[in-house]
């Protein structure tokens, strides 16, 4: 081999070594980039999950509030119904007492009339 051929062979070998180093470096960078991308995706998923969990908690809290308000309204309605029934019963009792009183007065008047009939002229 001439010195010229030796130089060419050496240059080829150098070029090949350089390409291998570049390729290895790119492979390393590719691995690092891939890891960074996965980390970003993982972080995004975590943030999304946190947002979803927060929404779920808010919705659950809202549902509990709605249920509580509904129960309160039902309780108030039941109390109002009960009060209305009591007032109605009280009114009926007053009516009964009034009717008994009137009946007693009528009975007394009839009895007095029978005891003291008016003289017919």
CSV table of N, CA and C in Angstrom, one decimal:
chain,number,residue,atom,x,y,z
A,1,UNK,N,0.8,-1.2,0.0
A,1,UNK,CA,0.0,0.0,0.0
A,1,UNK,C,0.9,1.2,0.0
A,2,UNK,N,0.5,2.2,-0.8
A,2,UNK,CA,1.3,3.4,-0.9
A,2,UNK,C,0.8,4.3,0.3
A,3,UNK,N,1.6,5.3,0.5
A,3,UNK,CA,1.3,6.2,1.6
A,3,UNK,C,0.0,6.9,1.4
A,4,UNK,N,-0.3,7.1,0.1
A,4,UNK,CA,-1.5,7.8,-0.3
A,4,UNK,C,-2.7,6.9,0.1
A,5,UNK,N,-2.6,5.6,-0.2
A,5,UNK,CA,-3.6,4.7,0.1
A,5,UNK,C,-3.8,4.6,1.6
A,6,UNK,N,-2.7,4.6,2.3
A,6,UNK,CA,-2.7,4.6,3.8
A,6,UNK,C,-3.5,5.8,4.3
A,7,UNK,N,-3.2,6.9,3.8
A,7,UNK,CA,-3.9,8.1,4.2
A,7,UNK,C,-5.4,8.0,4.0
A,8,UNK,N,-5.7,7.5,2.8
A,8,UNK,CA,-7.1,7.4,2.5
A,8,UNK,C,-7.8,6.4,3.4
A,9,UNK,N,-7.1,5.3,3.7
A,9,UNK,CA,-7.7,4.2,4.6
A,9,UNK,C,-7.9,4.8,6.0
A,10,UNK,N,-6.8,5.5,6.4
A,10,UNK,CA,-6.9,6.2,7.7
A,10,UNK,C,-8.0,7.2,7.8
A,11,UNK,N,-8.2,7.9,6.7
A,11,UNK,CA,-9.2,8.9,6.7
A,11,UNK,C,-10.6,8.3,6.7
A,12,UNK,N,-10.7,7.2,6.0
A,12,UNK,CA,-12.0,6.5,6.0
A,12,UNK,C,-12.3,5.9,7.4
A,13,UNK,N,-11.3,5.4,8.0
A,13,UNK,CA,-11.5,4.9,9.4
A,13,UNK,C,-11.9,6.0,10.3
A,14,UNK,N,-11.2,7.1,10.2
A,14,UNK,CA,-11.5,8.3,11.0
A,14,UNK,C,-13.0,8.7,10.8
A,15,UNK,N,-13.3,8.8,9.5
A,15,UNK,CA,-14.7,9.2,9.2
A,15,UNK,C,-15.7,8.2,9.8
A,16,UNK,N,-15.4,7.0,9.7
A,16,UNK,CA,-16.3,6.0,10.3
A,16,UNK,C,-16.4,6.1,11.8
A,17,UNK,N,-15.3,6.3,12.4
A,17,UNK,CA,-15.3,6.5,13.9
A,17,UNK,C,-16.1,7.8,14.2
A,18,UNK,N,-15.9,8.8,13.5
A,18,UNK,CA,-16.6,10.1,13.7
A,18,UNK,C,-18.2,9.8,13.6
A,19,UNK,N,-18.5,9.1,12.5
A,19,UNK,CA,-20.0,8.9,12.3
A,19,UNK,C,-20.5,8.0,13.4
A,20,UNK,N,-19.8,7.1,13.9
A,20,UNK,CA,-20.2,6.2,15.0
A,20,UNK,C,-20.5,7.1,16.3
A,21,UNK,N,-19.5,8.0,16.5
A,21,UNK,CA,-19.6,8.9,17.7
A,21,UNK,C,-20.8,9.8,17.6
A,22,UNK,N,-21.0,10.3,16.4
A,22,UNK,CA,-22.2,11.2,16.2
A,22,UNK,C,-23.5,10.4,16.4
A,23,UNK,N,-23.5,9.2,15.8
A,23,UNK,CA,-24.7,8.4,15.9
A,23,UNK,C,-25.0,8.1,17.4
A,24,UNK,N,-23.9,7.7,18.1
A,24,UNK,CA,-24.1,7.4,19.6
A,24,UNK,C,-24.6,8.6,20.3
A,25,UNK,N,-24.0,9.8,20.0
A,25,UNK,CA,-24.4,11.0,20.6
A,25,UNK,C,-25.9,11.3,20.3
A,26,UNK,N,-26.3,11.1,19.1
A,26,UNK,CA,-27.6,11.3,18.7
A,26,UNK,C,-28.6,10.3,19.4
A,27,UNK,N,-28.1,9.1,19.5
A,27,UNK,CA,-28.9,8.1,20.2
A,27,UNK,C,-29.1,8.5,21.7
A,28,UNK,N,-28.0,9.0,22.3
A,28,UNK,CA,-28.1,9.5,23.7
A,28,UNK,C,-29.1,10.7,23.8
A,29,UNK,N,-28.9,11.6,22.8
A,29,UNK,CA,-29.8,12.8,22.8
A,29,UNK,C,-31.3,12.4,22.6
A,30,UNK,N,-31.4,11.4,21.7
A,30,UNK,CA,-32.8,10.9,21.4
A,30,UNK,C,-33.4,10.3,22.6
A,31,UNK,N,-32.6,9.5,23.4
A,31,UNK,CA,-33.1,8.9,24.6
A,31,UNK,C,-33.5,10.0,25.6
A,32,UNK,N,-32.6,11.0,25.7
A,32,UNK,CA,-32.9,12.1,26.7
A,32,UNK,C,-34.1,12.9,26.3
A,33,UNK,N,-34.2,13.2,25.0
A,33,UNK,CA,-35.4,13.9,24.5
A,33,UNK,C,-36.7,13.0,24.7
A,34,UNK,N,-36.6,11.7,24.5
A,34,UNK,CA,-37.7,10.9,24.7
A,34,UNK,C,-38.1,10.9,26.2
A,35,UNK,N,-37.1,10.8,27.0
A,35,UNK,CA,-37.4,10.9,28.5
A,35,UNK,C,-38.1,12.2,28.9
A,36,UNK,N,-37.5,13.3,28.3
A,36,UNK,CA,-38.1,14.6,28.6
A,36,UNK,C,-39.6,14.7,28.1
A,37,UNK,N,-39.8,14.1,27.0
A,37,UNK,CA,-41.2,14.2,26.4
A,37,UNK,C,-42.1,13.3,27.3
A,38,UNK,N,-41.6,12.2,27.7
A,38,UNK,CA,-42.4,11.3,28.6
A,38,UNK,C,-42.7,12.0,29.9
A,39,UNK,N,-41.7,12.7,30.4
A,39,UNK,CA,-41.9,13.5,31.7
A,39,UNK,C,-42.9,14.6,31.5
A,40,UNK,N,-42.8,15.3,30.4
A,40,UNK,CA,-43.8,16.3,30.1
A,40,UNK,C,-45.2,15.7,30.0
A,41,UNK,N,-45.4,14.6,29.3
A,41,UNK,CA,-46.7,14.0,29.2
A,41,UNK,C,-47.2,13.5,30.6
A,42,UNK,N,-46.3,13.0,31.4
A,42,UNK,CA,-46.6,12.5,32.7
A,42,UNK,C,-47.1,13.7,33.6
A,43,UNK,N,-46.4,14.8,33.5
A,43,UNK,CA,-46.8,16.0,34.2
A,43,UNK,C,-48.1,16.5,33.8
A,44,UNK,N,-48.3,16.5,32.5
A,44,UNK,CA,-49.6,17.0,31.9
A,44,UNK,C,-50.7,16.1,32.4
A,45,UNK,N,-50.5,14.8,32.4
A,45,UNK,CA,-51.5,13.8,32.9
A,45,UNK,C,-51.8,14.1,34.4
A,46,UNK,N,-50.8,14.3,35.2
A,46,UNK,CA,-51.0,14.6,36.6
A,46,UNK,C,-51.8,15.9,36.8
A,47,UNK,N,-51.4,16.9,36.0
A,47,UNK,CA,-52.2,18.2,36.2
A,47,UNK,C,-53.6,18.0,35.7
A,48,UNK,N,-53.8,17.3,34.6
A,48,UNK,CA,-55.2,17.0,34.2
A,48,UNK,C,-56.0,16.3,35.2
A,49,UNK,N,-55.3,15.2,35.8
A,49,UNK,CA,-56.0,14.4,36.8
A,49,UNK,C,-56.4,15.3,38.0
A,50,UNK,N,-55.4,16.2,38.4
A,50,UNK,CA,-55.7,17.1,39.5
A,50,UNK,C,-56.9,18.0,39.2
A,51,UNK,N,-56.9,18.5,38.0
A,51,UNK,CA,-58.1,19.3,37.6
A,51,UNK,C,-59.4,18.5,37.6
A,52,UNK,N,-59.3,17.3,37.1
A,52,UNK,CA,-60.5,16.5,37.1
A,52,UNK,C,-61.0,16.1,38.5
A,53,UNK,N,-60.0,15.8,39.3
A,53,UNK,CA,-60.3,15.5,40.7
A,53,UNK,C,-60.9,16.7,41.4
A,54,UNK,N,-60.4,17.9,41.2
A,54,UNK,CA,-60.9,19.1,41.8
A,54,UNK,C,-62.4,19.3,41.3
A,55,UNK,N,-62.6,19.1,40.0
A,55,UNK,CA,-64.0,19.3,39.5
A,55,UNK,C,-64.9,18.3,40.1
A,56,UNK,N,-64.4,17.0,40.3
A,56,UNK,CA,-65.3,16.0,40.9
A,56,UNK,C,-65.6,16.3,42.3
A,57,UNK,N,-64.6,16.8,43.0
A,57,UNK,CA,-64.9,17.2,44.4
A,57,UNK,C,-65.9,18.4,44.5
A,58,UNK,N,-65.7,19.3,43.6
A,58,UNK,CA,-66.6,20.5,43.6
A,58,UNK,C,-68.1,20.0,43.2
A,59,UNK,N,-68.1,19.1,42.3
A,59,UNK,CA,-69.5,18.5,41.9
A,59,UNK,C,-70.1,17.8,43.1
A,60,UNK,N,-69.2,17.0,43.7
A,60,UNK,CA,-69.7,16.2,44.9
A,60,UNK,C,-70.2,17.1,46.0
A,61,UNK,N,-69.4,18.2,46.2
A,61,UNK,CA,-69.8,19.2,47.2
A,61,UNK,C,-71.1,19.9,46.8
A,62,UNK,N,-71.3,20.2,45.5
A,62,UNK,CA,-72.5,20.8,45.1
A,62,UNK,C,-73.7,19.9,45.2
A,63,UNK,N,-73.5,18.6,44.9
A,63,UNK,CA,-74.6,17.6,45.1
A,63,UNK,C,-75.0,17.5,46.5
A,64,UNK,N,-74.0,17.5,47.4
A,64,UNK,CA,-74.3,17.4,48.9
A,64,UNK,C,-75.1,18.7,49.3
A,65,UNK,N,-74.7,19.9,48.8
A,65,UNK,CA,-75.4,21.1,49.1
A,65,UNK,C,-76.8,21.1,48.6
A,66,UNK,N,-76.9,20.6,47.3
A,66,UNK,CA,-78.3,20.5,46.7
A,66,UNK,C,-79.2,19.5,47.5
A,67,UNK,N,-78.6,18.4,47.9
A,67,UNK,CA,-79.4,17.4,48.7
A,67,UNK,C,-79.8,18.1,50.0
A,68,UNK,N,-78.8,18.8,50.6
A,68,UNK,CA,-79.1,19.4,51.9
A,68,UNK,C,-80.2,20.4,51.8
A,69,UNK,N,-80.1,21.2,50.7
A,69,UNK,CA,-81.2,22.3,50.5
A,69,UNK,C,-82.5,21.6,50.2
A,70,UNK,N,-82.5,20.5,49.5
A,70,UNK,CA,-83.7,19.8,49.2
A,70,UNK,C,-84.3,19.2,50.5
A,71,UNK,N,-83.5,18.7,51.3
A,71,UNK,CA,-84.0,18.1,52.6
A,71,UNK,C,-84.5,19.2,53.5
A,72,UNK,N,-83.8,20.4,53.5
A,72,UNK,CA,-84.3,21.5,54.2
A,72,UNK,C,-85.6,22.0,53.8
A,73,UNK,N,-85.8,22.0,52.4
A,73,UNK,CA,-87.1,22.5,51.9
A,73,UNK,C,-88.2,21.5,52.2
A,74,UNK,N,-87.8,20.2,52.1
A,74,UNK,CA,-88.8,19.2,52.4
A,74,UNK,C,-89.2,19.3,53.9
A,75,UNK,N,-88.2,19.5,54.7
A,75,UNK,CA,-88.4,19.7,56.2
A,75,UNK,C,-89.3,20.9,56.4
A,76,UNK,N,-89.0,22.0,55.7
A,76,UNK,CA,-89.8,23.2,55.9
A,76,UNK,C,-91.2,23.0,55.4
A,77,UNK,N,-91.4,22.3,54.3
A,77,UNK,CA,-92.7,22.0,53.7
A,77,UNK,C,-93.5,21.1,54.7
A,78,UNK,N,-92.8,20.1,55.3
A,78,UNK,CA,-93.5,19.2,56.2
A,78,UNK,C,-93.9,20.0,57.5
A,79,UNK,N,-93.0,20.9,57.9
A,79,UNK,CA,-93.4,21.8,59.1
A,79,UNK,C,-94.6,22.7,58.8
A,80,UNK,N,-94.5,23.3,57.6
A,80,UNK,CA,-95.6,24.2,57.2
A,80,UNK,C,-96.9,23.4,57.1
A,81,UNK,N,-96.8,22.2,56.5
A,81,UNK,CA,-98.0,21.3,56.4
A,81,UNK,C,-98.6,21.0,57.8
A,82,UNK,N,-97.7,20.7,58.7
A,82,UNK,CA,-98.1,20.3,60.0
A,82,UNK,C,-98.7,21.5,60.7
A,83,UNK,N,-98.1,22.7,60.5
A,83,UNK,CA,-98.7,23.9,61.1
A,83,UNK,C,-100.1,24.2,60.6
A,84,UNK,N,-100.2,24.0,59.2
A,84,UNK,CA,-101.5,24.2,58.6
A,84,UNK,C,-102.5,23.3,59.1
A,85,UNK,N,-102.1,22.0,59.3
A,85,UNK,CA,-103.1,21.0,59.8
A,85,UNK,C,-103.5,21.4,61.3
A,86,UNK,N,-102.5,21.8,62.0
A,86,UNK,CA,-102.8,22.2,63.4
A,86,UNK,C,-103.8,23.4,63.4
A,87,UNK,N,-103.5,24.4,62.6
A,87,UNK,CA,-104.4,25.5,62.5
A,87,UNK,C,-105.8,25.1,62.1
A,88,UNK,N,-105.9,24.2,61.1
A,88,UNK,CA,-107.2,23.7,60.6
A,88,UNK,C,-107.9,23.0,61.7
A,89,UNK,N,-107.2,22.1,62.4
A,89,UNK,CA,-107.8,21.4,63.5
A,89,UNK,C,-108.3,22.4,64.6
A,90,UNK,N,-107.5,23.4,64.9
A,90,UNK,CA,-107.8,24.3,65.9
A,90,UNK,C,-109.1,25.1,65.5
A,91,UNK,N,-109.1,25.4,64.2
A,91,UNK,CA,-110.3,26.1,63.7
A,91,UNK,C,-111.5,25.3,63.8
A,92,UNK,N,-111.4,24.0,63.5
A,92,UNK,CA,-112.5,23.1,63.6
A,92,UNK,C,-113.0,22.9,65.0
A,93,UNK,N,-112.0,22.9,65.9
A,93,UNK,CA,-112.4,22.7,67.3
A,93,UNK,C,-113.1,24.0,67.8
A,94,UNK,N,-112.6,25.2,67.3
A,94,UNK,CA,-113.3,26.4,67.7
A,94,UNK,C,-114.7,26.4,67.1
A,95,UNK,N,-114.9,25.9,65.9
A,95,UNK,CA,-116.2,25.8,65.3
A,95,UNK,C,-117.1,24.9,66.1
A,96,UNK,N,-116.5,23.8,66.5
A,96,UNK,CA,-117.3,22.8,67.3
A,96,UNK,C,-117.8,23.5,68.6
A,97,UNK,N,-116.8,24.1,69.3
A,97,UNK,CA,-117.2,24.8,70.5
A,97,UNK,C,-118.2,25.8,70.3
A,98,UNK,N,-118.1,26.6,69.2
A,98,UNK,CA,-119.1,27.6,68.9
A,98,UNK,C,-120.5,27.0,68.7
A,99,UNK,N,-120.5,25.9,67.9
A,99,UNK,CA,-121.7,25.2,67.7
A,99,UNK,C,-122.4,24.7,68.9
A,100,UNK,N,-121.5,24.1,69.8
A,100,UNK,CA,-122.1,23.6,71.0
A,100,UNK,C,-122.6,24.7,71.9
A,101,UNK,N,-122.0,25.8,71.9
A,101,UNK,CA,-122.4,27.0,72.7
A,101,UNK,C,-123.8,27.5,72.1
A,102,UNK,N,-123.8,27.6,70.8
A,102,UNK,CA,-125.1,28.0,70.2
A,102,UNK,C,-126.2,27.0,70.4
A,103,UNK,N,-125.9,25.7,70.3
A,103,UNK,CA,-126.9,24.7,70.6
A,103,UNK,C,-127.4,24.8,72.0
A,104,UNK,N,-126.4,25.1,72.9
A,104,UNK,CA,-126.8,25.2,74.3
A,104,UNK,C,-127.7,26.4,74.5
A,105,UNK,N,-127.4,27.5,73.8
A,105,UNK,CA,-128.2,28.7,74.0
A,105,UNK,C,-129.6,28.5,73.4
A,106,UNK,N,-129.7,27.8,72.3
A,106,UNK,CA,-131.0,27.5,71.7
A,106,UNK,C,-131.8,26.6,72.6
A,107,UNK,N,-131.1,25.6,73.1
A,107,UNK,CA,-131.8,24.7,74.0
A,107,UNK,C,-132.3,25.4,75.3
A,108,UNK,N,-131.5,26.3,75.8
A,108,UNK,CA,-131.9,27.1,76.9
A,108,UNK,C,-133.1,28.0,76.6
A,109,UNK,N,-133.1,28.6,75.4
A,109,UNK,CA,-134.2,29.5,75.0
A,109,UNK,C,-135.4,28.7,74.8
A,110,UNK,N,-135.3,27.5,74.2
A,110,UNK,CA,-136.5,26.6,74.0
A,110,UNK,C,-137.1,26.2,75.4
A,111,UNK,N,-136.2,25.9,76.3
A,111,UNK,CA,-136.6,25.4,77.6
A,111,UNK,C,-137.3,26.6,78.3
A,112,UNK,N,-136.7,27.8,78.2
A,112,UNK,CA,-137.4,28.9,78.9
A,112,UNK,C,-138.7,29.2,78.3
A,113,UNK,N,-138.8,29.1,77.0
A,113,UNK,CA,-140.1,29.3,76.4
A,113,UNK,C,-141.1,28.3,76.8
A,114,UNK,N,-140.7,27.1,77.0
A,114,UNK,CA,-141.6,26.1,77.4
A,114,UNK,C,-142.1,26.3,78.9
A,115,UNK,N,-141.1,26.8,79.7
A,115,UNK,CA,-141.5,27.0,81.1
A,115,UNK,C,-142.4,28.3,81.2
A,116,UNK,N,-142.1,29.3,80.4
A,116,UNK,CA,-142.9,30.5,80.5
A,116,UNK,C,-143.5,30.8,79.1
A,117,UNK,N,-144.6,30.1,78.8
A,117,UNK,CA,-145.2,30.4,77.5
A,117,UNK,C,-145.9,31.8,77.5
A,118,UNK,N,-145.8,32.5,76.4
A,118,UNK,CA,-146.4,33.8,76.4
A,118,UNK,C,-147.9,33.7,76.3
A,119,UNK,N,-148.5,34.6,76.9
A,119,UNK,CA,-150.0,34.6,76.9
A,119,UNK,C,-150.4,35.2,75.6
A,120,UNK,N,-151.3,34.5,75.0
A,120,UNK,CA,-151.9,35.0,73.7
A,120,UNK,C,-153.1,35.8,74.0
A,121,UNK,N,-153.1,37.0,73.5
A,121,UNK,CA,-154.3,37.9,73.7
A,121,UNK,C,-155.2,37.7,72.6
